[in-house]
Short mmCIF file of C-alpha atoms in Angstrom, two decimals:
data_model
loop_
_atom_site.label_atom_id
_atom_site.label_comp_id
_atom_site.label_asym_id
_atom_site.label_seq_id
_atom_site.Cartn_x
_atom_site.Cartn_y
_atom_site.Cartn_z
CA MET L 1 -6.11 55.77 32.25
CA SER L 2 -3.82 58.57 33.44
CA ALA L 3 -0.11 58.53 32.63
CA SER L 4 0.86 58.28 36.31
CA THR L 5 -1.40 55.22 36.86
CA ARG L 6 0.00 53.59 33.72
CA ARG L 7 3.56 54.38 34.88
CA LYS L 8 2.92 52.73 38.25
CA LYS L 9 1.42 49.65 36.59
CA ILE L 10 4.49 49.21 34.34
CA GLN L 11 6.87 49.63 37.28
CA ARG L 12 4.89 47.10 39.35
CA LYS L 13 4.92 44.49 36.57
CA CYS L 14 8.66 45.03 36.04
CA LYS L 15 9.35 44.66 39.76
CA ILE L 16 7.49 41.32 39.82
CA ARG L 17 9.87 40.07 37.11
CA GLY L 18 12.94 41.42 38.90
CA TYR L 19 13.58 44.38 36.54
CA THR L 20 14.45 47.94 37.48
CA LEU L 21 13.75 50.53 34.78
CA LYS L 22 15.80 53.60 33.98
CA VAL L 23 13.76 56.73 33.27
CA ASP L 24 14.37 56.72 29.48
CA ALA L 25 13.44 52.98 29.29
CA LEU L 26 10.22 53.67 31.18
CA ASP L 27 9.36 56.53 28.79
CA GLU L 28 9.95 54.21 25.82
CA ILE L 29 7.56 51.57 27.27
CA LEU L 30 4.96 54.26 28.08
CA SER L 31 5.09 55.49 24.49
CA PHE L 32 4.44 51.96 23.19
CA VAL L 33 1.71 51.03 25.70
CA SER L 34 -0.23 54.27 25.12
CA ARG L 35 -1.30 52.78 21.75
CA PHE L 36 -3.54 50.31 23.62
CA GLU L 37 -6.57 50.56 25.90
CA GLY L 38 -8.31 48.39 28.50
CA PRO L 39 -7.30 44.71 28.67
CA ASP L 40 -5.15 45.16 25.53
CA GLU L 41 -2.90 47.46 27.53
CA ASP L 42 -2.08 44.72 30.08
CA GLU L 43 -1.43 42.25 27.27
CA ALA L 44 0.89 44.72 25.53
CA ILE L 45 2.96 45.23 28.71
CA ASP L 46 3.19 41.48 29.36
CA LEU L 47 4.15 40.78 25.75
CA LEU L 48 6.88 43.41 25.80
CA LEU L 49 8.31 42.03 29.06
CA ASP L 50 8.14 38.47 27.66
CA GLN L 51 10.20 39.59 24.67
CA LEU L 52 12.69 41.40 26.90
CA GLU L 53 13.57 38.02 28.44
CA HIS L 54 14.93 36.94 25.03
CA GLU L 55 17.29 39.92 24.95
CA SER L 56 20.83 39.33 26.24
CA LEU L 57 20.54 41.70 29.23
CA LYS L 58 23.74 42.50 31.13
CA SER L 59 21.93 43.27 34.39
CA SER L 60 18.46 43.59 35.93
CA ILE L 61 18.63 47.37 35.43
CA ILE L 62 17.06 48.03 32.03
CA ASP L 63 18.10 50.95 29.89
CA LYS L 64 16.58 52.39 26.72
CA GLU L 65 18.33 50.32 23.99
CA PRO L 66 16.92 46.79 24.61
CA VAL L 67 13.41 48.26 25.12
CA ARG L 68 13.66 50.13 21.81
CA ARG L 69 14.74 46.93 19.98
CA VAL L 70 11.80 44.96 21.39
CA VAL L 71 9.29 47.74 20.62
CA SER L 72 10.44 47.97 16.99
CA LEU L 73 10.10 44.18 16.62
CA LEU L 74 6.57 44.22 18.05
CA LEU L 75 5.50 47.09 15.78
CA GLU L 76 6.84 45.25 12.72
CA ALA L 77 4.96 42.07 13.74
CA GLU L 78 1.72 44.04 14.21
CA ALA L 79 2.07 45.61 10.74
CA ALA L 80 2.65 42.17 9.19
CA VAL L 81 -0.44 40.73 10.92
CA GLU L 82 -2.62 43.61 9.69
CA GLU L 83 -1.31 43.19 6.16
CA SER L 84 -1.95 39.42 6.11
CA THR L 85 -5.44 39.84 7.63
CA ASP L 86 -6.34 42.50 5.05
CA ALA L 87 -5.22 40.12 2.32
CA ALA L 88 -7.37 37.38 3.86
CA GLY L 89 -10.37 39.70 3.83
CA SER L 90 -9.94 40.67 0.19
CA GLY L 91 -9.01 37.46 -1.60
CA SER L 92 -7.99 34.72 0.78
CA ALA L 93 -11.20 34.23 2.77
CA LEU L 94 -11.54 30.98 0.83
CA ARG L 95 -8.54 28.66 0.89
CA VAL L 96 -8.64 25.33 -0.95
CA ILE L 97 -6.40 22.63 0.54
CA ASP L 98 -5.35 19.69 -1.61
CA ALA L 99 -5.39 16.36 0.27
CA PHE L 100 -1.75 15.69 -0.56
CA LEU L 101 -0.74 18.94 1.19
CA VAL L 102 -2.51 18.18 4.49
CA PRO L 103 0.07 18.05 7.32
CA LYS L 104 0.55 14.70 9.05
CA PHE L 105 0.51 14.50 12.85
CA ARG L 106 1.20 11.40 14.90
CA TYR L 107 0.34 10.78 18.54
CA ASP L 108 3.06 9.79 20.97
CA PRO L 109 1.39 7.71 23.74
CA ILE L 110 4.44 8.11 26.03
CA LYS L 111 4.69 11.91 25.91
CA LYS L 112 0.90 12.15 25.37
CA GLN L 113 1.22 14.73 22.62
CA PHE L 114 1.06 15.07 18.84
CA HIS L 115 4.12 15.80 16.75
CA GLU L 116 4.19 16.77 13.08
CA HIS L 117 5.82 14.45 10.56
CA THR L 118 8.68 16.14 8.76
CA GLY L 119 10.14 15.11 5.44
CA SER L 120 8.57 13.62 2.32
CA LEU L 121 5.90 10.91 2.23
CA PRO L 122 6.36 8.42 -0.62
CA ILE L 123 3.23 7.29 -2.47
CA HIS L 124 4.47 3.70 -2.43
CA GLY L 125 5.05 3.07 1.25
CA GLU L 126 7.01 0.24 2.79
CA ALA L 127 5.22 -2.75 4.35
CA SER L 128 5.48 -1.16 7.80
CA ALA L 129 3.34 1.78 6.59
CA LYS L 130 0.26 -0.47 6.51
CA SER L 131 0.51 -1.46 10.17
CA THR L 132 1.34 2.16 11.04
CA LEU L 133 -1.93 3.22 9.37
CA TYR L 134 -3.96 1.12 11.83
CA ARG L 135 -1.78 2.10 14.79
CA ASP L 136 -2.19 5.83 14.06
CA ARG L 137 -5.97 5.51 13.68
CA PHE L 138 -6.20 3.60 16.95
CA LEU L 139 -4.04 6.07 18.89
CA LEU L 140 -5.96 9.05 17.49
CA LEU L 141 -9.21 7.70 18.95
CA PHE L 142 -7.57 6.31 22.09
CA GLN L 143 -6.19 9.71 23.13
CA ARG L 144 -9.67 11.16 22.60
CA LEU L 145 -11.30 8.38 24.65
CA SER L 146 -8.78 8.73 27.49
CA ARG L 147 -10.19 12.21 28.23
CA ASP L 148 -13.78 10.99 28.47
CA GLN L 149 -14.87 10.86 32.11
CA HIS L 150 -16.85 7.64 31.59
CA PHE L 151 -13.77 5.70 30.50
CA SER L 152 -10.98 7.42 32.42
CA LYS L 153 -9.22 5.62 35.24
CA PRO L 154 -10.47 6.80 38.67
CA ALA L 155 -7.92 8.82 40.62
CA PHE L 156 -8.54 6.83 43.80
CA ASN L 157 -9.78 3.29 44.36
CA SER L 158 -12.93 4.52 46.05
CA GLU L 159 -16.44 3.16 45.77
CA LEU L 160 -17.67 6.71 45.14
CA SER L 161 -16.36 6.58 41.54
CA HIS L 162 -19.32 6.03 39.22
CA PHE L 163 -17.15 5.33 36.22
CA GLY L 164 -14.54 2.94 37.56
CA SER L 165 -16.29 -0.06 36.00
CA CYS L 166 -15.95 1.51 32.51
CA GLU L 167 -12.16 1.72 32.63
CA ILE L 168 -10.65 0.34 29.40
CA SER L 169 -8.69 -2.89 29.85
CA PRO L 170 -5.88 -3.89 27.47
CA ILE L 171 -6.89 -6.99 25.48
CA GLN L 172 -3.74 -8.72 26.72
CA SER L 173 -5.10 -8.54 30.28
CA LEU L 174 -8.29 -10.47 29.45
CA VAL L 175 -6.56 -13.87 29.73
CA GLY L 176 -7.77 -15.64 32.86
CA GLN L 177 -10.13 -12.82 33.82
CA ILE L 178 -13.73 -13.35 34.87
CA GLY L 179 -16.56 -10.83 34.88
CA ARG L 180 -17.36 -7.99 32.54
CA ARG L 181 -14.63 -5.86 31.02
CA TRP L 182 -14.49 -2.86 28.70
CA VAL L 183 -12.04 -3.03 25.80
CA MET L 184 -11.21 -0.89 22.79
CA GLY L 185 -9.92 -2.28 19.52
CA VAL L 186 -10.09 -2.57 15.73
CA ILE L 187 -12.45 -5.19 14.29
CA SER L 188 -10.35 -7.52 12.07
CA GLN L 189 -10.94 -10.76 10.21
CA LEU L 190 -7.69 -12.62 10.90
CA GLU L 191 -9.21 -15.94 9.74
CA ASP L 192 -12.03 -16.50 7.27
CA GLY L 193 -15.34 -16.19 9.09
CA HIS L 194 -13.67 -15.42 12.45
CA PHE L 195 -13.63 -11.84 13.69
CA TYR L 196 -11.16 -10.46 16.20
CA LEU L 197 -10.70 -7.32 18.24
CA GLU L 198 -7.14 -5.98 18.18
CA ASP L 199 -5.40 -3.30 20.19
CA LEU L 200 -1.68 -2.52 20.58
CA THR L 201 -1.17 -5.37 23.06
CA ALA L 202 -2.95 -8.43 21.61
CA SER L 203 -6.01 -9.73 19.72
CA VAL L 204 -8.98 -11.77 20.86
CA GLU L 205 -11.71 -13.56 18.91
CA ILE L 206 -15.11 -11.96 19.45
CA ASP L 207 -18.71 -13.10 19.25
CA LEU L 208 -21.08 -10.33 18.13
CA SER L 209 -24.20 -12.52 17.82
CA ASN L 210 -25.83 -11.23 21.04
CA ALA L 211 -24.29 -7.74 21.09
CA LYS L 212 -26.42 -4.66 21.59
CA ILE L 213 -25.01 -2.02 19.27
CA THR L 214 -25.32 1.74 19.04
CA THR L 215 -26.10 3.89 15.96
CA GLY L 216 -23.68 3.42 13.06
CA PHE L 217 -22.28 0.87 10.61
CA PHE L 218 -20.00 -1.75 12.16
CA SER L 219 -17.62 -3.24 9.63
CA GLU L 220 -14.04 -4.45 9.49
CA ASN L 221 -11.52 -1.68 10.22
CA THR L 222 -13.92 0.21 12.48
CA ILE L 223 -12.63 0.95 15.99
CA VAL L 224 -15.10 0.08 18.73
CA VAL L 225 -15.49 0.18 22.48
CA ALA L 226 -17.03 -3.09 23.67
CA GLU L 227 -18.29 -4.47 26.96
CA GLY L 228 -18.27 -8.21 27.41
CA GLU L 229 -16.73 -11.19 29.16
CA MET L 230 -14.32 -13.96 28.32
CA LEU L 231 -15.81 -17.41 27.69
CA VAL L 232 -14.07 -20.65 28.59
CA GLU L 233 -13.33 -21.21 24.88
CA GLY L 234 -11.17 -18.06 24.85
CA ILE L 235 -13.75 -16.03 22.93
CA PHE L 236 -14.77 -12.56 24.10
CA GLN L 237 -18.58 -12.50 24.23
CA VAL L 238 -19.57 -8.92 23.34
CA LEU L 239 -22.65 -7.66 25.19
CA THR L 240 -22.55 -3.97 24.27
CA CYS L 241 -20.70 -2.45 21.34
CA GLY L 242 -20.35 1.17 20.25
CA PHE L 243 -18.00 3.72 18.75
CA PRO L 244 -15.58 5.79 20.87
CA PRO L 245 -17.46 8.86 22.15
CA LEU L 246 -17.09 12.15 20.31
CA GLU L 247 -15.18 15.12 21.66
CA ASP L 248 -16.37 18.68 21.28
CA ARG L 249 -14.53 20.49 18.47
CA GLU L 250 -13.58 23.44 20.68
CA LYS L 251 -12.13 21.12 23.32
CA SER L 252 -10.00 19.34 20.67
CA LEU L 253 -8.70 22.65 19.28
CA LYS L 254 -7.81 23.89 22.75
CA LEU L 255 -5.85 20.72 23.52
CA LEU L 256 -3.96 20.87 20.22
CA ALA L 257 -2.52 24.24 21.20
CA GLY L 258 -2.34 25.83 17.76
CA GLN L 259 -1.26 22.75 15.78
CA ASP L 260 -2.74 22.94 12.29
CA PHE L 261 -4.36 19.55 11.59
CA PHE L 262 -6.59 20.90 8.83
CA GLY L 263 -3.90 22.45 6.66
CA GLY L 264 -5.43 25.91 6.28
CA GLY L 265 -2.78 27.70 8.33
CA SER L 266 -2.79 28.59 12.01
CA PHE L 267 -3.79 32.02 13.29
CA THR L 268 -3.08 34.02 16.42
CA LYS L 269 -5.89 34.67 18.88
CA GLU L 270 -6.33 38.21 17.53
CA GLU L 271 -6.47 37.02 13.91
CA THR L 272 -9.03 34.33 14.80
CA VAL L 273 -11.30 36.89 16.48
CA ARG L 274 -11.00 39.23 13.50
CA MET L 275 -11.73 36.42 11.04
CA ALA L 276 -14.80 35.43 13.07
CA GLU L 277 -16.13 38.98 12.78
CA MET L 278 -15.51 39.01 9.03
CA GLU L 279 -17.24 35.62 8.73
CA LYS L 280 -20.37 36.98 10.44
CA GLN L 281 -20.52 39.77 7.88
CA ALA L 282 -20.22 37.36 4.90
CA VAL L 283 -23.98 36.71 4.82
CA ASN L 284 -24.14 36.80 1.02
CA ASP L 285 -21.54 34.10 0.44
CA MET L 286 -23.06 30.96 -1.01
CA PHE L 287 -21.61 27.68 -2.33
CA VAL L 288 -23.42 25.71 -5.04
CA ILE L 289 -22.43 22.04 -5.03
CA LEU L 290 -23.21 19.55 -7.81
CA SER L 291 -22.09 15.93 -8.07
CA ASP L 292 -22.07 13.67 -11.15
CA ILE L 293 -21.83 16.13 -14.04
CA TRP L 294 -21.72 13.98 -17.16
CA LEU L 295 -20.15 16.13 -19.87
CA ASP L 296 -20.95 13.50 -22.52
CA ASN L 297 -24.67 13.57 -21.72
CA GLU L 298 -26.68 16.25 -23.54
CA GLU L 299 -29.55 16.13 -21.06
CA ALA L 300 -27.19 16.65 -18.11
CA MET L 301 -25.45 19.58 -19.84
CA GLY L 302 -28.83 21.13 -20.63
CA LYS L 303 -29.79 20.93 -16.96
CA LEU L 304 -26.47 22.45 -15.95
CA GLU L 305 -27.06 25.40 -18.28
CA THR L 306 -30.46 25.93 -16.64
CA VAL L 307 -28.78 26.06 -13.21
CA LEU L 308 -26.13 28.53 -14.43
CA ASN L 309 -28.80 30.72 -16.06
CA GLY L 310 -30.70 30.81 -12.78
CA PHE L 311 -27.73 31.90 -10.71
CA GLU L 312 -26.56 34.40 -13.35
CA SER L 313 -29.79 36.36 -12.80
CA VAL L 314 -29.79 36.49 -8.96
CA GLU L 315 -28.85 39.72 -7.18
CA VAL L 316 -25.67 38.32 -5.57
CA VAL L 317 -24.06 35.48 -7.49
CA PRO L 318 -22.63 32.46 -5.58
CA SER L 319 -19.04 32.91 -4.43
CA LEU L 320 -18.17 29.29 -5.26
CA PHE L 321 -19.39 26.53 -7.56
CA VAL L 322 -18.17 23.03 -6.65
CA PHE L 323 -18.37 20.49 -9.49
CA MET L 324 -17.74 16.94 -8.32
CA GLY L 325 -17.27 13.96 -10.65
CA ASN L 326 -17.87 11.71 -12.30
CA PHE L 327 -17.46 13.89 -15.39
CA CYS L 328 -18.28 11.08 -17.79
CA SER L 329 -21.21 8.63 -17.87
CA ARG L 330 -18.75 5.76 -18.50
CA PRO L 331 -15.83 4.81 -16.24
CA CYS L 332 -12.51 6.21 -17.49
CA ASN L 333 -10.65 2.90 -17.18
CA ILE L 334 -8.25 0.97 -19.43
CA SER L 335 -10.98 0.29 -21.99
CA PHE L 336 -11.95 3.99 -22.21
CA ASN L 337 -10.67 5.37 -25.53
CA SER L 338 -12.36 8.77 -25.71
CA TYR L 339 -9.97 11.01 -23.78
CA SER L 340 -9.62 13.49 -26.65
CA SER L 341 -13.42 13.73 -26.84
CA LEU L 342 -13.64 14.29 -23.07
CA ARG L 343 -11.02 17.04 -23.36
CA LEU L 344 -13.22 18.83 -25.91
CA GLN L 345 -16.26 18.40 -23.66
CA PHE L 346 -14.39 20.13 -20.82
CA GLY L 347 -13.71 22.93 -23.30
CA LYS L 348 -17.45 23.17 -24.08
CA LEU L 349 -18.16 23.40 -20.35
CA GLY L 350 -15.70 26.29 -20.18
CA GLN L 351 -17.54 28.03 -23.03
CA MET L 352 -20.86 27.49 -21.24
CA ILE L 353 -19.58 29.08 -18.03
CA ALA L 354 -17.90 31.93 -19.94
CA ALA L 355 -21.28 32.71 -21.53
CA HIS L 356 -22.41 33.85 -18.07
CA PRO L 357 -20.29 37.00 -17.52
CA ARG L 358 -21.35 37.69 -13.92
CA LEU L 359 -20.52 34.14 -12.82
CA LYS L 360 -17.23 34.18 -14.71
CA GLU L 361 -16.17 37.44 -13.07
CA HIS L 362 -17.42 37.04 -9.49
CA SER L 363 -17.64 33.28 -8.83
CA ARG L 364 -14.89 30.72 -8.41
CA PHE L 365 -15.12 27.18 -9.75
CA LEU L 366 -13.72 24.12 -7.97
CA PHE L 367 -13.47 20.71 -9.68
CA ILE L 368 -13.14 17.51 -7.61
CA PRO L 369 -12.68 14.14 -9.38
CA GLY L 370 -15.09 11.24 -8.88
CA PRO L 371 -14.28 7.55 -8.31
CA ASP L 372 -14.53 6.70 -12.04
CA ASP L 373 -12.74 9.74 -13.46
CA ALA L 374 -9.43 9.71 -15.31
CA GLY L 375 -6.28 9.66 -13.24
CA PRO L 376 -3.65 7.35 -11.76
CA SER L 377 -4.94 4.49 -9.58
CA ALA L 378 -8.56 5.53 -9.90
CA ALA L 379 -9.77 3.13 -7.18
CA VAL L 380 -7.36 4.39 -4.50
CA LEU L 381 -7.91 7.26 -2.07
CA PRO L 382 -6.93 10.04 -1.85
CA ARG L 383 -7.26 10.88 -5.56
CA CYS L 384 -5.18 13.57 -7.20
CA ALA L 385 -6.73 16.38 -9.26
CA LEU L 386 -7.98 15.84 -12.80
CA PRO L 387 -5.18 15.46 -15.38
CA LYS L 388 -4.03 18.70 -16.99
CA TYR L 389 -4.52 17.20 -20.46
CA LEU L 390 -8.30 17.08 -19.90
CA THR L 391 -8.69 20.51 -18.31
CA GLU L 392 -6.44 22.75 -20.45
CA GLU L 393 -9.27 23.74 -22.79
CA LEU L 394 -11.54 24.70 -19.88
CA GLN L 395 -8.85 26.87 -18.29
CA LYS L 396 -8.62 28.98 -21.43
CA TYR L 397 -12.17 30.23 -20.74
CA ILE L 398 -12.22 30.28 -16.93
CA PRO L 399 -8.99 31.66 -15.45
CA ASN L 400 -10.10 31.43 -11.77
CA VAL L 401 -10.85 27.70 -11.88
CA ILE L 402 -9.35 25.37 -9.23
CA PHE L 403 -8.66 21.67 -9.70
CA SER L 404 -8.19 19.80 -6.46
CA SER L 405 -8.01 16.30 -5.00
CA ASN L 406 -10.68 13.97 -3.67
CA PRO L 407 -11.22 14.45 -0.75
CA CYS L 408 -10.67 18.19 -0.68
CA ARG L 409 -10.73 20.74 2.15
CA ILE L 410 -11.78 24.37 2.24
CA LYS L 411 -11.06 26.92 4.95
CA PHE L 412 -13.69 29.68 4.86
CA TYR L 413 -12.48 32.32 7.33
CA ASN L 414 -12.45 30.18 10.53
CA GLN L 415 -14.74 27.44 9.21
CA GLU L 416 -13.38 24.06 8.14
CA ILE L 417 -15.29 22.33 5.33
CA VAL L 418 -14.54 18.87 3.89
CA PHE L 419 -15.69 17.68 0.44
CA PHE L 420 -15.74 13.99 -0.42
CA ARG L 421 -17.01 12.39 -3.64
CA GLN L 422 -17.74 8.73 -2.98
CA ASP L 423 -20.78 6.44 -3.08
CA LEU L 424 -20.19 5.72 0.57
CA LEU L 425 -23.60 4.78 1.93
CA TYR L 426 -24.06 1.81 -0.41
CA ARG L 427 -20.56 0.51 0.30
CA MET L 428 -20.84 0.91 4.06
CA ARG L 429 -24.15 -0.98 4.09
CA ARG L 430 -22.65 -3.83 2.07
CA SER L 431 -19.67 -4.12 4.43
CA CYS L 432 -21.69 -4.29 7.68
CA LEU L 433 -20.99 -7.25 9.97
CA VAL L 434 -24.30 -6.78 11.81
CA PRO L 435 -27.47 -4.95 10.71
CA PRO L 436 -27.49 -1.32 11.97
CA SER L 437 -29.54 -0.64 15.10
CA MET L 438 -32.85 1.10 14.40
CA GLU L 439 -33.54 2.05 18.04
CA GLU L 440 -32.40 5.67 17.79
CA THR L 441 -32.97 6.28 14.09
CA ASP L 442 -33.96 4.36 10.95
CA ASP L 443 -32.37 6.99 8.66
CA LEU L 444 -29.34 5.32 7.06
CA PHE L 445 -27.71 8.66 6.25
CA GLN L 446 -27.67 9.48 9.98
CA HIS L 447 -25.99 6.11 10.62
CA LEU L 448 -23.36 7.03 8.02
CA VAL L 449 -22.71 10.46 9.58
CA ALA L 450 -22.41 8.91 13.06
CA THR L 451 -19.89 6.36 11.73
CA MET L 452 -17.67 8.96 10.04
CA THR L 453 -17.64 11.45 12.92
CA HIS L 454 -17.11 8.90 15.70
CA GLN L 455 -14.36 7.17 13.71
CA SER L 456 -12.85 10.58 12.85
CA HIS L 457 -12.37 9.21 9.34
CA LEU L 458 -14.09 9.82 6.01
CA CYS L 459 -13.93 6.22 4.83
CA PRO L 460 -13.53 3.60 7.61
CA LEU L 461 -14.04 0.70 5.20
CA PRO L 462 -11.77 -2.38 4.94
CA LEU L 463 -8.77 -1.71 2.69
CA THR L 464 -9.90 -4.66 0.55
CA VAL L 465 -13.12 -2.75 -0.20
CA GLN L 466 -11.59 0.73 -0.45
CA PRO L 467 -7.81 0.87 -0.97
CA ILE L 468 -6.07 3.85 0.63
CA ILE L 469 -2.52 5.09 0.07
CA TRP L 470 -0.97 3.99 3.36
CA ASN L 471 1.19 7.06 3.89
CA TYR L 472 -1.72 9.42 3.13
CA ASP L 473 -4.45 7.93 5.30
CA HIS L 474 -4.26 11.07 7.47
CA CYS L 475 -5.80 13.05 4.57
CA LEU L 476 -9.11 11.34 5.38
CA TYR L 477 -9.06 12.15 9.12
CA LEU L 478 -11.92 14.18 10.57
CA TYR L 479 -10.08 15.39 13.66
CA PRO L 480 -10.77 17.88 15.10
CA THR L 481 -14.33 17.43 13.80
CA PRO L 482 -14.83 19.93 10.93
CA ASN L 483 -17.71 22.40 10.84
CA THR L 484 -19.16 20.88 7.66
CA ILE L 485 -18.88 17.56 5.80
CA ILE L 486 -20.18 17.56 2.22
CA LEU L 487 -20.66 14.21 0.51
CA GLY L 488 -21.17 13.61 -3.19
CA ASP L 489 -23.11 10.36 -2.91
CA ARG L 490 -25.56 8.91 -5.43
CA SER L 491 -27.96 7.97 -2.63
CA GLU L 492 -30.97 10.10 -1.73
CA GLN L 493 -30.28 13.77 -1.08
CA LYS L 494 -30.12 14.37 2.70
CA ALA L 495 -28.98 16.90 5.31
CA PHE L 496 -28.32 16.22 8.99
CA LYS L 497 -26.74 18.24 11.80
CA TYR L 498 -24.91 15.97 14.23
CA THR L 499 -23.28 17.26 17.43
CA GLY L 500 -22.55 20.66 15.91
CA THR L 501 -21.33 19.36 12.53
CA THR L 502 -23.43 20.04 9.43
CA CYS L 503 -23.46 17.06 7.06
CA PHE L 504 -25.27 16.76 3.76
CA ASN L 505 -25.33 14.71 0.60
CA THR L 506 -25.83 16.41 -2.75
CA GLY L 507 -27.32 13.43 -4.60
CA SER L 508 -26.58 12.81 -8.28
CA PHE L 509 -27.15 15.80 -10.59
CA SER L 510 -27.13 13.81 -13.85
CA ILE L 511 -29.45 11.07 -12.53
CA ASP L 512 -31.80 12.89 -10.12
CA SER L 513 -31.25 16.57 -11.10
CA THR L 514 -30.36 17.39 -7.49
CA PHE L 515 -27.85 19.89 -6.12
CA VAL L 516 -27.30 21.93 -2.96
CA ALA L 517 -26.99 25.64 -2.20
CA TYR L 518 -25.07 26.16 1.05
CA ARG L 519 -24.54 29.34 3.06
CA PRO L 520 -21.43 28.78 5.22
CA CYS L 521 -22.03 31.88 7.34
CA SER L 522 -25.23 30.45 8.87
CA GLN L 523 -24.55 26.79 7.90
CA GLU L 524 -27.91 26.86 6.12
CA VAL L 525 -28.44 23.97 3.67
CA GLU L 526 -30.90 24.34 0.79
CA LEU L 527 -31.58 20.98 -0.90
CA SER L 528 -32.49 21.82 -4.50
CA ALA L 529 -33.64 20.00 -7.62
CA LEU L 530 -34.72 20.91 -11.15
#
């Protein structure tokens, strides 16, 4: 573009905003804008004029000084972005996020927007924190449902609306109503043997005996959308029952307007594009994930050495090894008296890894505790990282080792990956109120994946079955839906791609000799076994 055309464009944009430029101010802007080409040029002009509005201008006639201040600020910001992106390319492409550091967002149904919780979150919450847990879960799914065209309120009371009959009614409004209604609520057992559906207005007893259900596990604590009608006895007869519909990940991210739900840091549009390009080039990056590594079992350690030997000899070694617990064949509970022995066994594992120089130098190692590993309140989620006492010996041999929580999150360039070590399938099946529907699929792992993604929660079990730290329930949210969910479950090794999310289960390494090699660049899952 010629200088005269560029000059006219700048003058036109300034005139639209009510500015008149002096000659030296125009030359200063021209000098800055000449660094850009094509659509970037327009963006640069608009950005500069946006920043000028923050300057304390004495009149609409702009001279050189305020323009020079804004230009220097923009150049400094650009240099900082390049520096941070270069750092991300060299060493920060992989960011591990501990569950206890995940930011907490709460939905305000009046303002219809999320706001971040500020201040500390105590581990031992007050009684109100328990009810808040359910309220926050409900509102998270309700705001998602309210955007679904099938359940949204029609703009006009016309007969042309196909979806008017699916409008969600508050449970409080069911009293005295006849005919079919759609409601949304949490399944609760307020009395022994009697199940209720609760929303923020009221609760109603439900009868699920004749309900047609969709794919998934329906247990207490799950949030459902149900169609039914009120009986004379005051019971809501459920005819159709399903989970709130999913929302596309990209749509969720767009609506959140840069709010960082995942905890991996938020990026500008330019940074995101650059990271996406770098991610496409990372074709050699591979994660190797193993669950149930029993350090006190000679056979298991022998198998682990075989795996390490195999990857030591490949052309490009894996960028990350993820070792998920349990790290002992016996539960580390009150009766467990072999902590000093377990500490030594972690040291032996460190020696084993150190004996593979290529892996030690080029791979990173992430340790995630299992449900029976040592630590405070072993039965409660989320679980903190393994105690330092046990891992000190291992760290002497492997300096680039990472110990994180369960669940744990990883940001790989732009991808969001969630790791969770829990025998979830067995526990979900045991907690079901009705047998899962086999119409769409008879694969129980697919039912599990559907339950987690539709509930936007890693573990939607009753708190009596799986206790959760009330103030940290948000650490188990799956919203926006991550790119990948990796489960360490003792059930059969499986992989399933559901509505754009890759989900797989590693199986038990010590019991079944199974593990998974995963390429995040292509989301390719290789189910492996010795």
